[in-house]
Short mmCIF file of C-alpha atoms and ligand atoms in Angstrom, two decimals:
data_model
loop_
_atom_site.label_atom_id
_atom_site.label_comp_id
_atom_site.label_asym_id
_atom_site.label_seq_id
_atom_site.Cartn_x
_atom_site.Cartn_y
_atom_site.Cartn_z
CA MET A 1 -14.87 4.86 -35.51
CA ALA A 2 -18.20 3.18 -36.02
CA ASN A 3 -21.10 5.14 -37.48
CA SER A 4 -24.55 4.05 -36.45
CA LYS A 5 -28.01 5.49 -36.05
CA TYR A 6 -27.40 5.42 -32.30
CA GLU A 7 -24.60 7.88 -32.40
CA TYR A 8 -26.92 10.78 -31.51
CA VAL A 9 -26.57 9.70 -27.85
CA LYS A 10 -23.12 11.29 -27.91
CA SER A 11 -24.84 14.70 -27.76
CA PHE A 12 -25.74 13.99 -24.12
CA GLU A 13 -22.09 14.17 -23.08
CA VAL A 14 -21.33 17.51 -21.62
CA GLU A 15 -18.14 19.53 -22.07
CA ASP A 16 -16.24 20.06 -18.83
CA GLU A 17 -13.09 21.75 -20.07
CA ILE A 18 -11.34 23.88 -17.51
CA MET A 19 -10.31 27.01 -19.37
CA PHE A 20 -6.77 28.31 -19.52
CA PRO A 21 -5.25 30.06 -17.45
CA ASN A 22 -7.00 28.48 -14.48
CA LEU A 23 -4.79 26.20 -12.48
CA ILE A 24 -6.11 22.66 -12.08
CA VAL A 25 -5.71 20.99 -8.74
CA VAL A 26 -6.97 17.43 -8.19
CA ARG A 27 -7.52 16.54 -4.62
CA VAL A 28 -7.36 12.72 -3.99
CA GLY A 29 -8.53 11.28 -0.69
CA GLY A 30 -9.08 7.80 0.72
CA ARG A 31 -12.68 6.44 0.60
CA HIS A 32 -13.87 4.91 3.87
CA PHE A 33 -10.27 4.91 5.10
CA GLN A 34 -11.18 4.76 8.70
CA ARG A 35 -12.49 1.24 8.15
CA PHE A 36 -9.68 0.45 5.81
CA SER A 37 -7.03 1.50 8.36
CA GLU A 38 -8.75 -0.49 11.10
CA VAL A 39 -8.99 -3.67 9.07
CA HIS A 40 -5.36 -3.30 8.07
CA GLU A 41 -4.28 -2.28 11.56
CA PHE A 42 -2.53 0.94 10.69
CA GLU A 43 -0.65 2.69 13.50
CA LYS A 44 -2.47 5.51 15.15
CA PRO A 45 -2.65 8.44 14.68
CA ASN A 46 -0.26 8.15 11.66
CA ASP A 47 1.20 5.24 9.92
CA GLU A 48 4.28 6.32 8.18
CA LYS A 49 3.62 3.96 5.32
CA VAL A 50 0.13 5.13 4.41
CA MET A 51 0.52 8.92 4.13
CA ASN A 52 -0.85 9.91 0.75
CA ILE A 53 -0.26 12.87 -1.37
CA VAL A 54 -3.32 14.82 -2.40
CA LEU A 55 -2.27 17.42 -4.85
CA PHE A 56 -1.37 17.49 -8.45
CA SER A 57 -1.29 20.60 -10.56
CA SER A 58 0.12 22.36 -13.52
CA ARG A 59 -0.54 25.69 -15.28
CA ARG A 60 0.20 24.69 -18.82
CA LEU A 61 -1.60 21.35 -18.53
CA LYS A 62 -2.97 20.20 -21.86
CA PHE A 63 -3.41 16.72 -20.53
CA TYR A 64 -6.71 15.31 -21.88
CA GLN A 65 -7.73 18.72 -23.23
CA ARG A 66 -8.20 19.93 -19.62
CA ARG A 67 -11.40 17.98 -19.29
CA ALA A 68 -12.14 17.98 -15.59
CA SER A 69 -13.58 14.47 -15.22
CA LYS A 70 -10.91 12.87 -17.46
CA VAL A 71 -8.06 14.57 -15.65
CA ALA A 72 -9.34 13.78 -12.19
CA SER A 73 -10.31 10.17 -13.06
CA ILE A 74 -6.98 9.33 -14.64
CA ILE A 75 -5.05 10.68 -11.71
CA VAL A 76 -7.17 8.89 -9.12
CA SER A 77 -7.05 5.70 -11.14
CA PHE A 78 -3.32 5.81 -11.53
CA PHE A 79 -2.94 6.68 -7.85
CA THR A 80 -5.06 3.66 -6.86
CA SER A 81 -3.16 1.42 -9.25
CA VAL A 82 0.19 2.42 -7.72
CA TYR A 83 -1.19 2.11 -4.23
CA VAL A 84 -2.28 -1.50 -4.71
CA THR A 85 0.84 -2.42 -6.65
CA LYS A 86 3.19 -1.04 -4.04
CA TRP A 87 1.27 -2.36 -1.02
CA LYS A 88 3.56 -5.39 -0.62
CA GLU A 89 6.66 -3.23 -0.73
CA PHE A 90 5.47 -1.26 2.31
CA PHE A 91 3.55 -3.95 4.11
CA PRO A 92 5.35 -7.24 3.33
CA GLU A 93 3.63 -8.95 6.28
CA LYS A 94 0.11 -7.76 5.58
CA GLU A 95 -2.34 -9.05 3.09
CA LEU A 96 -4.42 -6.45 1.33
CA LYS A 97 -7.83 -7.67 2.56
CA TYR A 98 -10.08 -5.77 0.13
CA PRO A 99 -9.60 -3.20 -2.59
CA PRO A 100 -8.91 0.32 -1.35
CA SER A 101 -10.48 3.13 -3.29
CA PHE A 102 -10.06 6.86 -3.47
CA HIS A 103 -12.19 9.80 -4.44
CA ALA A 104 -11.02 12.84 -6.35
CA ARG A 105 -12.33 16.26 -7.17
CA PRO A 106 -10.92 18.96 -9.34
CA ILE A 107 -10.31 22.42 -7.83
CA VAL A 108 -10.14 25.25 -10.26
CA CYS A 109 -7.77 27.95 -8.98
CA ALA A 110 -8.36 31.24 -10.85
CA SER A 111 -4.96 32.60 -9.96
CA LEU A 112 -1.65 31.64 -8.36
CA GLU A 113 -2.79 33.49 -5.17
CA VAL A 114 -5.76 31.16 -4.88
CA LEU A 115 -3.47 28.12 -5.24
CA GLN A 116 -1.18 29.57 -2.56
CA GLU A 117 -4.04 30.08 -0.16
CA TYR A 118 -5.36 26.59 -0.98
CA LEU A 119 -2.02 25.11 -0.10
CA ALA A 120 -1.84 27.02 3.15
CA TRP A 121 -5.38 25.82 4.00
CA ARG A 122 -4.54 22.15 3.43
CA GLN A 123 -1.39 22.38 5.44
CA GLN A 124 -3.13 24.06 8.26
CA HIS A 125 -5.77 21.32 8.13
CA CYS A 126 -2.97 18.72 8.30
CA HIS A 127 -1.42 20.39 11.31
CA ILE A 128 -4.69 20.79 13.23
CA THR A 129 -5.95 17.19 12.62
CA ASN A 130 -2.57 15.68 13.35
CA GLN A 131 -2.25 17.58 16.65
CA HIS A 132 -5.81 16.61 17.62
CA ASN A 133 -5.36 12.96 16.70
CA THR A 134 -1.96 12.71 18.48
CA CYS A 135 -3.63 13.92 21.70
CA LEU A 136 -6.62 11.68 21.15
CA TRP A 137 -4.64 8.44 20.78
CA GLU A 138 -2.28 9.28 23.65
CA LEU A 139 -5.33 9.80 25.88
CA VAL A 140 -6.81 6.51 24.70
CA LYS A 141 -3.48 4.71 25.22
CA SER A 142 -3.42 6.09 28.86
CA GLY A 143 -6.75 4.41 29.57
CA LYS A 144 -9.44 6.89 28.59
CA THR A 145 -12.29 5.84 26.35
CA GLU A 146 -12.45 7.44 22.92
CA LYS A 147 -15.49 9.48 24.05
CA GLU A 148 -13.77 10.68 27.24
CA ALA A 149 -10.71 11.69 25.20
CA LEU A 150 -12.89 13.59 22.72
CA ASP A 151 -14.63 15.41 25.60
CA ILE A 152 -11.26 16.46 27.04
CA LEU A 153 -10.18 17.83 23.63
CA LYS A 154 -13.38 19.57 22.87
CA GLY A 155 -12.80 23.38 22.36
CA THR A 156 -9.08 23.22 23.22
CA GLN A 157 -6.72 25.58 21.49
CA LYS A 158 -3.42 24.73 19.77
CA GLN A 159 -1.26 25.88 22.73
CA GLU A 160 -3.37 23.82 25.17
CA ARG A 161 -2.98 20.73 23.11
CA ASN A 162 0.76 21.17 22.99
CA GLU A 163 0.85 21.59 26.69
CA LEU A 164 -1.28 18.49 27.22
CA LEU A 165 1.08 16.42 25.10
CA PHE A 166 4.12 17.72 26.90
CA GLN A 167 2.94 17.64 30.46
CA GLN A 168 0.95 14.42 30.47
CA PHE A 169 2.92 12.39 27.96
CA GLY A 170 6.38 13.96 27.74
CA ILE A 171 5.93 14.59 23.98
CA ASN A 172 7.39 17.67 22.44
CA TYR A 173 5.04 18.08 19.45
CA ARG A 174 7.66 19.86 17.38
CA THR A 175 9.94 16.80 17.46
CA LEU A 176 7.35 14.48 15.86
CA PRO A 177 8.19 13.44 12.28
CA GLN A 178 7.74 16.32 9.77
CA MET A 179 5.67 14.07 7.53
CA PHE A 180 2.96 13.74 10.24
CA ARG A 181 2.89 17.41 11.18
CA GLN A 182 3.42 19.01 7.79
CA GLY A 183 2.31 16.50 5.15
CA SER A 184 4.41 15.70 2.09
CA CYS A 185 5.12 17.49 -1.13
CA VAL A 186 6.21 15.79 -4.29
CA LEU A 187 8.06 18.00 -6.75
CA LYS A 188 9.99 17.44 -9.92
CA THR A 189 13.61 18.35 -9.40
CA GLU A 190 16.32 18.26 -11.99
CA VAL A 191 18.91 15.54 -11.51
CA GLU A 192 21.68 14.35 -13.69
CA GLY A 193 21.19 10.74 -14.79
CA ILE A 194 22.76 8.22 -17.13
CA VAL A 195 20.56 7.86 -20.20
CA LYS A 196 22.73 5.40 -22.16
CA TYR A 197 26.35 4.30 -22.72
CA SER A 198 28.40 5.11 -25.79
CA GLU A 199 30.15 2.37 -27.76
CA ASN A 200 33.28 2.62 -25.67
CA GLY A 201 31.20 2.31 -22.47
CA THR A 202 31.35 5.94 -21.47
CA PRO A 203 28.12 6.92 -19.67
CA ILE A 204 26.10 9.59 -21.42
CA LYS A 205 24.43 11.90 -18.86
CA ARG A 206 21.54 14.20 -19.25
CA MET A 207 19.51 16.36 -16.91
CA ARG A 208 16.14 14.89 -16.22
CA LYS A 209 13.26 15.66 -13.94
CA ASP A 210 12.72 13.23 -11.12
CA PRO A 211 9.94 13.41 -8.54
CA THR A 212 11.29 14.08 -5.04
CA ILE A 213 9.49 14.03 -1.78
CA VAL A 214 10.13 17.04 0.42
CA HIS A 215 8.72 18.39 3.66
CA SER A 216 8.41 21.95 4.74
CA LYS A 217 6.83 23.88 7.56
CA ASN A 218 5.17 26.27 5.16
CA ILE A 219 4.63 25.00 1.69
CA ALA A 220 2.69 28.20 0.79
CA GLY A 221 5.49 30.45 2.01
CA ARG A 222 7.64 32.48 -0.35
CA SER A 223 10.86 31.09 1.04
CA PHE A 224 9.90 27.53 0.31
CA TRP A 225 8.17 28.00 -3.07
CA ASN A 226 10.57 30.47 -4.70
CA GLU A 227 13.58 28.35 -4.02
CA HIS A 228 12.31 25.54 -6.21
CA GLN A 229 13.12 26.18 -9.92
CA SER A 230 10.52 23.73 -11.14
CA LEU A 231 7.70 25.48 -9.27
CA LEU A 232 8.71 28.85 -10.44
CA LYS A 233 8.93 27.63 -14.05
CA GLU A 234 5.69 25.73 -14.09
CA LEU A 235 3.51 27.86 -11.83
CA GLY A 236 5.17 31.24 -11.13
CA VAL A 237 6.48 33.28 -8.23
CA PHE A 238 4.71 33.82 -4.91
CA THR A 239 4.98 37.58 -4.32
CA LYS A 240 3.49 37.73 -0.83
CA ASP A 241 3.00 35.41 2.08
CA VAL A 242 -0.48 34.25 2.99
CA GLY A 243 -2.06 36.10 5.89
CA LYS A 244 -5.16 34.79 7.66
CA ILE A 245 -6.69 31.88 5.73
CA ASN A 246 -10.16 32.40 4.56
CA SER A 247 -11.43 28.81 4.06
CA ASP A 248 -14.88 29.90 2.84
CA TYR A 249 -13.26 31.87 0.00
CA ILE A 250 -11.14 28.79 -0.89
CA ARG A 251 -14.15 26.50 -0.84
CA SER A 252 -15.85 28.71 -3.41
CA PHE A 253 -13.26 27.35 -5.93
CA LEU A 254 -14.19 23.72 -5.38
CA PHE A 255 -15.56 22.56 -8.64
CA GLU A 256 -18.64 20.45 -7.96
CA SER A 257 -21.31 19.78 -10.47
CA LYS A 258 -24.39 17.68 -9.62
CA LEU A 259 -25.90 15.30 -12.18
CA MET A 260 -29.38 16.11 -13.24
CA ALA A 261 -32.14 14.54 -11.04
CA SER A 262 -34.29 11.65 -12.29
CA THR A 263 -31.96 10.68 -15.15
CA TRP A 264 -30.13 7.46 -15.73
CA ILE A 265 -26.52 8.04 -14.87
CA VAL A 266 -23.94 6.14 -16.92
CA ILE A 267 -20.33 5.96 -15.77
CA ARG A 268 -18.19 4.93 -18.69
CA ILE A 269 -14.67 3.90 -17.90
CA ASP A 270 -12.03 3.30 -20.51
CA GLY A 271 -8.45 1.87 -20.20
CA CYS A 272 -5.78 4.49 -20.75
CA HIS A 273 -3.42 3.67 -23.57
CA PHE A 274 -4.56 0.05 -23.61
CA HIS A 275 -3.17 -0.31 -27.06
CA ARG A 276 0.25 -0.22 -25.47
CA PHE A 277 -0.82 -2.04 -22.32
CA SER A 278 -2.14 -5.01 -24.36
CA GLU A 279 1.10 -5.13 -26.41
CA VAL A 280 3.36 -5.03 -23.36
CA HIS A 281 1.30 -7.76 -21.66
CA ASP A 282 1.07 -9.82 -24.76
CA PHE A 283 -2.70 -10.06 -24.98
CA GLU A 284 -4.01 -12.36 -27.60
CA LYS A 285 -5.18 -10.63 -30.80
CA PRO A 286 -7.76 -9.47 -31.53
CA ASN A 287 -9.44 -10.71 -28.28
CA ASP A 288 -7.88 -12.00 -25.18
CA GLU A 289 -10.43 -14.04 -23.31
CA GLN A 290 -8.63 -13.79 -19.97
CA ALA A 291 -8.23 -10.05 -20.34
CA LEU A 292 -12.01 -9.72 -20.97
CA ASN A 293 -12.76 -12.05 -18.09
CA LEU A 294 -10.63 -9.86 -15.79
CA MET A 295 -12.60 -6.82 -16.88
CA ASN A 296 -15.81 -8.69 -16.24
CA SER A 297 -14.76 -9.77 -12.72
CA CYS A 298 -14.06 -6.14 -11.88
CA ALA A 299 -17.57 -5.15 -13.14
CA VAL A 300 -19.15 -7.83 -10.91
CA ALA A 301 -17.26 -6.34 -7.96
CA VAL A 302 -18.53 -2.85 -8.86
CA LEU A 303 -22.12 -4.06 -8.92
CA GLN A 304 -21.61 -5.77 -5.54
CA GLU A 305 -19.98 -2.75 -3.99
CA PHE A 306 -22.43 -0.11 -5.31
CA PRO A 307 -26.08 -1.21 -5.00
CA ASP A 308 -27.24 1.73 -7.10
CA VAL A 309 -25.47 0.28 -10.15
CA VAL A 310 -28.14 -1.83 -11.79
CA PHE A 311 -26.58 -2.86 -15.13
CA SER A 312 -23.31 -2.76 -16.88
CA TYR A 313 -21.97 -3.43 -20.32
CA GLY A 314 -18.37 -3.92 -21.29
CA VAL A 315 -16.31 -4.36 -24.41
CA SER A 316 -12.56 -4.30 -25.00
CA ASP A 317 -11.03 -1.93 -22.38
CA GLU A 318 -14.26 -0.12 -21.56
CA TYR A 319 -17.20 -0.63 -19.21
CA SER A 320 -20.41 1.31 -18.85
CA PHE A 321 -22.16 1.28 -15.45
CA VAL A 322 -25.80 2.30 -15.22
CA LEU A 323 -26.99 3.87 -11.99
CA LYS A 324 -30.71 3.77 -11.27
CA LYS A 325 -32.62 6.98 -12.06
CA ASP A 326 -33.40 8.00 -8.47
CA SER A 327 -29.89 7.24 -7.20
CA GLN A 328 -28.64 9.54 -4.50
CA PHE A 329 -25.15 8.02 -4.49
CA CYS A 330 -22.71 10.83 -3.38
CA GLN A 331 -25.65 13.24 -3.69
CA ARG A 332 -25.19 12.78 -7.41
CA LYS A 333 -21.96 14.77 -7.40
CA ALA A 334 -20.33 13.93 -10.67
CA SER A 335 -16.63 13.99 -9.72
CA ASN A 336 -17.28 11.93 -6.62
CA ILE A 337 -19.19 9.20 -8.34
CA VAL A 338 -16.84 9.01 -11.34
CA SER A 339 -13.70 8.94 -9.27
CA ILE A 340 -14.98 6.42 -6.82
CA VAL A 341 -16.18 3.93 -9.48
CA VAL A 342 -13.00 4.40 -11.52
CA SER A 343 -10.75 4.01 -8.48
CA PHE A 344 -12.62 0.90 -7.21
CA PHE A 345 -12.48 -0.75 -10.67
CA THR A 346 -8.75 -0.06 -11.00
CA SER A 347 -8.10 -1.43 -7.53
CA MET A 348 -9.94 -4.60 -8.39
CA TYR A 349 -8.19 -4.93 -11.75
CA VAL A 350 -4.74 -4.80 -10.13
CA MET A 351 -5.76 -7.12 -7.23
CA ASN A 352 -7.37 -9.73 -9.58
CA TRP A 353 -4.62 -9.64 -12.23
CA LYS A 354 -2.84 -12.75 -10.77
CA ALA A 355 -6.01 -14.79 -10.71
CA PHE A 356 -6.50 -14.33 -14.46
CA PHE A 357 -2.84 -14.16 -15.53
CA PRO A 358 -1.01 -16.46 -13.10
CA GLN A 359 2.01 -16.64 -15.47
CA LYS A 360 2.24 -12.89 -16.29
CA GLU A 361 3.73 -10.18 -14.19
CA LEU A 362 1.90 -6.83 -14.27
CA LYS A 363 4.73 -4.86 -15.85
CA TYR A 364 3.37 -1.39 -15.07
CA CYS A 365 0.38 0.19 -13.43
CA PRO A 366 -2.80 0.27 -15.53
CA ALA A 367 -5.09 3.24 -15.37
CA PHE A 368 -8.65 4.02 -16.57
CA ASP A 369 -10.44 7.26 -17.23
CA GLY A 370 -14.03 7.90 -16.58
CA ARG A 371 -16.95 10.18 -17.31
CA ALA A 372 -20.52 10.53 -16.21
CA VAL A 373 -23.40 11.04 -18.68
CA CYS A 374 -27.12 11.49 -17.88
CA TYR A 375 -29.78 9.93 -20.11
CA PRO A 376 -33.36 11.28 -19.51
CA SER A 377 -35.32 8.25 -20.74
CA THR A 378 -35.08 4.48 -20.80
CA GLU A 379 -35.29 4.61 -24.62
CA ILE A 380 -32.23 6.83 -24.85
CA LEU A 381 -30.39 4.74 -22.36
CA ARG A 382 -31.21 1.68 -24.44
CA ASP A 383 -29.94 3.51 -27.54
CA TYR A 384 -26.75 4.37 -25.65
CA LEU A 385 -26.16 0.66 -24.89
CA ALA A 386 -27.01 -0.27 -28.44
CA TRP A 387 -24.48 2.28 -29.63
CA ARG A 388 -21.77 0.68 -27.58
CA GLN A 389 -22.76 -2.77 -28.73
CA VAL A 390 -22.86 -1.78 -32.44
CA ASP A 391 -19.38 -0.34 -31.88
CA CYS A 392 -18.28 -3.66 -30.35
CA HIS A 393 -19.57 -5.58 -33.36
CA ILE A 394 -18.02 -3.24 -35.93
CA ASN A 395 -14.63 -3.13 -34.19
CA ASN A 396 -14.61 -6.89 -33.63
CA GLN A 397 -15.32 -7.68 -37.25
CA TYR A 398 -12.64 -5.22 -38.38
CA ASN A 399 -10.09 -6.48 -35.85
CA THR A 400 -10.76 -10.09 -36.72
CA CYS A 401 -10.12 -9.36 -40.42
CA PHE A 402 -7.10 -7.16 -39.61
CA TRP A 403 -5.30 -9.77 -37.60
CA MET A 404 -6.16 -12.54 -40.05
CA LEU A 405 -4.47 -10.39 -42.80
CA VAL A 406 -1.44 -9.76 -40.56
CA LYS A 407 -1.19 -13.47 -39.73
CA SER A 408 -1.29 -14.23 -43.42
CA GLY A 409 1.89 -12.21 -43.93
CA LYS A 410 0.67 -8.63 -44.62
CA SER A 411 2.24 -5.75 -42.74
CA LYS A 412 -0.02 -3.78 -40.44
CA SER A 413 -0.21 -0.83 -42.86
CA GLU A 414 -0.99 -3.11 -45.80
CA ALA A 415 -3.77 -4.75 -43.76
CA GLN A 416 -5.09 -1.28 -42.89
CA ARG A 417 -5.09 -0.31 -46.58
CA THR A 418 -6.83 -3.51 -47.63
CA LEU A 419 -9.61 -2.91 -45.08
CA LYS A 420 -10.06 0.83 -45.73
CA GLY A 421 -13.64 1.57 -46.85
CA THR A 422 -14.78 -2.05 -46.83
CA GLN A 423 -18.37 -2.84 -46.01
CA ALA A 424 -19.64 -5.56 -43.67
CA GLN A 425 -20.38 -7.93 -46.52
CA GLU A 426 -16.81 -7.64 -47.96
CA LYS A 427 -15.39 -8.34 -44.45
CA LYS A 428 -17.64 -11.37 -44.22
CA GLU A 429 -16.24 -12.64 -47.51
CA MET A 430 -12.75 -11.93 -46.36
CA LEU A 431 -13.31 -13.93 -43.19
CA ALA A 432 -14.80 -16.77 -45.20
CA TRP A 433 -11.69 -16.76 -47.32
CA PHE A 434 -9.69 -17.19 -44.10
CA GLY A 435 -11.86 -20.23 -43.12
CA ILE A 436 -14.28 -18.41 -40.78
CA ASP A 437 -17.47 -19.26 -42.65
CA ASP A 438 -19.73 -18.42 -39.79
CA TYR A 439 -18.82 -15.20 -38.02
CA ASN A 440 -21.51 -15.99 -35.50
CA ALA A 441 -19.66 -19.10 -34.43
CA LEU A 442 -16.97 -16.89 -32.86
CA PRO A 443 -17.39 -16.58 -29.07
CA ALA A 444 -20.34 -14.39 -28.24
CA MET A 445 -18.22 -12.38 -25.73
CA PHE A 446 -16.00 -11.23 -28.56
CA ARG A 447 -18.89 -10.35 -30.89
CA GLN A 448 -21.36 -8.87 -28.48
CA GLY A 449 -19.48 -7.71 -25.41
CA SER A 450 -20.48 -8.67 -21.85
CA SER A 451 -23.09 -7.43 -19.43
CA VAL A 452 -23.27 -7.86 -15.69
CA PHE A 453 -26.52 -7.48 -13.77
CA GLN A 454 -28.33 -9.14 -10.96
CA VAL A 455 -31.23 -11.49 -11.35
CA HIS A 456 -33.47 -12.47 -8.54
CA ILE A 457 -34.44 -16.07 -8.90
CA ILE A 458 -36.96 -17.96 -6.80
CA CYS A 459 -35.88 -21.54 -6.50
CA SER A 460 -37.93 -24.54 -5.39
CA SER A 461 -35.11 -25.78 -3.20
CA THR A 462 -31.64 -24.79 -2.14
CA GLU A 463 -30.40 -26.24 -5.45
CA ILE A 464 -28.42 -23.66 -7.40
CA PRO A 465 -29.43 -23.40 -11.02
CA SER A 466 -26.61 -24.13 -13.45
CA THR A 467 -25.27 -21.48 -15.79
CA ALA A 468 -26.59 -23.47 -18.71
CA PHE A 469 -30.02 -23.38 -17.18
CA LEU A 470 -29.80 -19.59 -16.64
CA ASN A 471 -28.69 -19.11 -20.24
CA ILE A 472 -31.71 -21.02 -21.50
CA ALA A 473 -33.95 -19.00 -19.23
CA ILE A 474 -32.46 -15.81 -20.48
CA GLN A 475 -32.79 -16.84 -24.09
CA LYS A 476 -36.43 -17.58 -23.46
CA LYS A 477 -36.52 -13.93 -22.26
CA THR A 478 -37.91 -15.01 -18.90
CA VAL A 479 -35.36 -12.76 -17.18
CA HIS A 480 -37.31 -9.81 -18.55
CA ASP A 481 -39.08 -9.24 -15.33
CA MET A 482 -36.19 -10.67 -13.32
CA ASN A 483 -38.32 -13.56 -12.16
CA ILE A 484 -38.05 -16.99 -13.65
CA SER A 485 -40.11 -18.64 -10.97
CA ARG A 486 -42.63 -20.02 -13.49
CA MET A 487 -39.89 -22.32 -14.79
CA ILE A 488 -38.95 -23.73 -11.41
CA GLY A 489 -41.99 -23.59 -9.31
CA LYS A 490 -43.11 -21.08 -6.81
CA HIS A 491 -41.65 -22.49 -3.59
CA ILE A 492 -39.64 -19.78 -2.13
CA VAL A 493 -35.95 -19.46 -1.58
CA ALA A 494 -35.06 -16.16 -3.02
CA GLU A 495 -31.48 -15.79 -4.15
CA LYS A 496 -29.54 -13.16 -6.04
CA TYR A 497 -27.28 -14.16 -8.82
CA TRP A 498 -24.70 -12.27 -10.65
CA LEU A 499 -24.82 -12.95 -14.28
CA ILE A 500 -22.01 -12.22 -16.66
CA MET A 501 -23.14 -12.93 -20.14
CA PRO A 502 -22.92 -11.82 -23.70
CA VAL A 503 -26.14 -10.23 -24.70
CA ALA A 504 -27.56 -10.89 -28.07
CA CYS A 505 -29.67 -7.77 -27.97
CA ILE A 506 -29.38 -5.31 -25.13
CA ALA A 507 -32.77 -3.81 -25.92
CA ARG A 508 -34.21 -6.92 -24.38
CA PHE A 509 -33.03 -5.74 -20.99
CA SER A 510 -34.71 -2.40 -21.01
CA LEU A 511 -37.65 -3.85 -19.14
CA ALA A 512 -35.27 -5.23 -16.51
CA LEU A 513 -33.88 -1.75 -16.15
CA LYS A 514 -37.34 -0.30 -15.87
CA SER A 515 -38.26 -2.63 -13.06
CA ASN A 516 -35.26 -1.38 -10.93
P1 GTP B 601 -7.12 5.68 -24.97
O1 GTP B 601 -8.40 4.97 -24.49
O2 GTP B 601 -7.45 6.98 -25.73
O3 GTP B 601 -6.08 5.99 -23.90
O4 GTP B 601 -6.43 4.71 -26.07
P2 GTP B 601 -6.30 3.14 -26.07
O5 GTP B 601 -4.95 2.78 -26.51
O6 GTP B 601 -6.81 2.56 -24.78
O7 GTP B 601 -7.33 2.74 -27.24
P3 GTP B 601 -8.82 2.48 -27.25
O8 GTP B 601 -9.49 2.67 -25.88
O9 GTP B 601 -9.48 3.23 -28.36
O10 GTP B 601 -8.99 0.94 -27.66
C1 GTP B 601 -8.62 -0.08 -26.80
C2 GTP B 601 -7.34 -0.78 -27.27
O11 GTP B 601 -6.99 -1.76 -26.33
C3 GTP B 601 -7.55 -1.57 -28.55
O12 GTP B 601 -7.30 -0.75 -29.68
C4 GTP B 601 -6.56 -2.67 -28.43
O13 GTP B 601 -5.26 -2.22 -28.92
C5 GTP B 601 -6.43 -2.92 -26.91
N1 GTP B 601 -7.17 -4.07 -26.50
C6 GTP B 601 -8.33 -4.12 -25.72
N2 GTP B 601 -8.75 -5.40 -25.58
C7 GTP B 601 -7.83 -6.15 -26.20
C8 GTP B 601 -7.66 -7.61 -26.33
O14 GTP B 601 -8.50 -8.42 -25.85
N3 GTP B 601 -6.61 -8.06 -27.05
C9 GTP B 601 -5.68 -7.17 -27.55
N4 GTP B 601 -4.65 -7.71 -28.20
N5 GTP B 601 -5.77 -5.84 -27.44
C10 GTP B 601 -6.82 -5.37 -26.81
MG1 MG B 602 -8.72 2.88 -23.99
#
């Protein structure tokens, strides 16, 4: 790990560990799914193929040291990754028109009874909304406008809605698919599976835990819960059934912290186990230009999607997104912002994969974790960015040497030993020995990382300035105030450009940040 004078910025990161023995539930939900389902013409009120599962939990969870934002962001990122990857399997005829994204929030259940009541509450919600929506869309199909249908349903009770469905549309609500009425549970159940074959071809079987989808009328009931060994083992026994659900009581367990007002918010995302991911996908070492370009393309999409993100900086498998100080995005709710940005980024990563790696299959679903950190001043934010950039430089210099040593015939551990404790100057000499006389001649993206931000340019005509021109303008620091009009005349056609560029010195952009 790099050590630099900027490391003090780490002290702004807050601990969000959820203490044992609290149970951690992560609730994942679609973001703007009304629009998403319209654009993709999902069936109403339920499309069998799009039901999603919204609960993950474990008592003994040690996963990511029980850090709330890490746990929630990894789950939502992986969920998104699988959703996009599996899309074609469920909708072979439909193109995914834009990246779906999800939000997630951790819910801290102080006891098993709280979890039980939470489950009962979610299932009740499923039942009520499904019954309401089934009535609504039957009424619309029969010729009513949506508003008329809503007026008819206003204030109706369960029994009345059942009767309406039966008498007007001949639908017996109880015969509708269980998945629509009750939602879905995914549990791990023990099944016997073949793990390998012995030399004489005999299959060797072992018990293993496989996820299974089950449906039940009452997932919070003793009869359902206590008959599943895995639930009893992981979480414990339900000793009573839930009576009347007190949703206000349950809501009091929703874990929601708001980020401090008038501070820069940085959302830093980082690839999960990208060491393995880059091996499996055969990324070039130490830097894979296409892999970095893919990350950059996702960052551009994030800045386009979320106007409050004003600047971003990326290196290796991480990206930092800076939200403007007065941002009110998601009312500054930490888990909402983090999960949405991570999920959107992941969605983009999977969707864009083919464009950057046309010859490579995505072998498994990538995931990213995320965290939010607040920085109170522009100077500290600048130091944060400088910290990440120094890290990029140190890691790149180390990795370049490391892979040169490995290519020259050393084993990985020998290369590690050779580099242990070496200073920058020694590494420079080592590189020179391998024929890299000028470290600075290596691509700037590898040495300095990439940043994405928007520049407003006033052009004299509709002519689009070339990238080379923009680079010169930036080197001359005229992007400082985000206005390079002096160089091209003052006749007005305002355009916004997305710049992806390696930055020689991020400090230079602090003014640009200030002006946002
Ligand atoms: P966690 O983030 O803790 O889950 O671990 P990680 O395996 O993702 O490691 P970390 O984030 O610390 O570092 C990123 C890792 O991704 C690097 O150590 C590399 O192994 C790999 N990586 C990132 N970019 C590239 C690349 O361009 N080429 C290659 N070959 N590997 C890369
Ligand atoms: Mg990583």
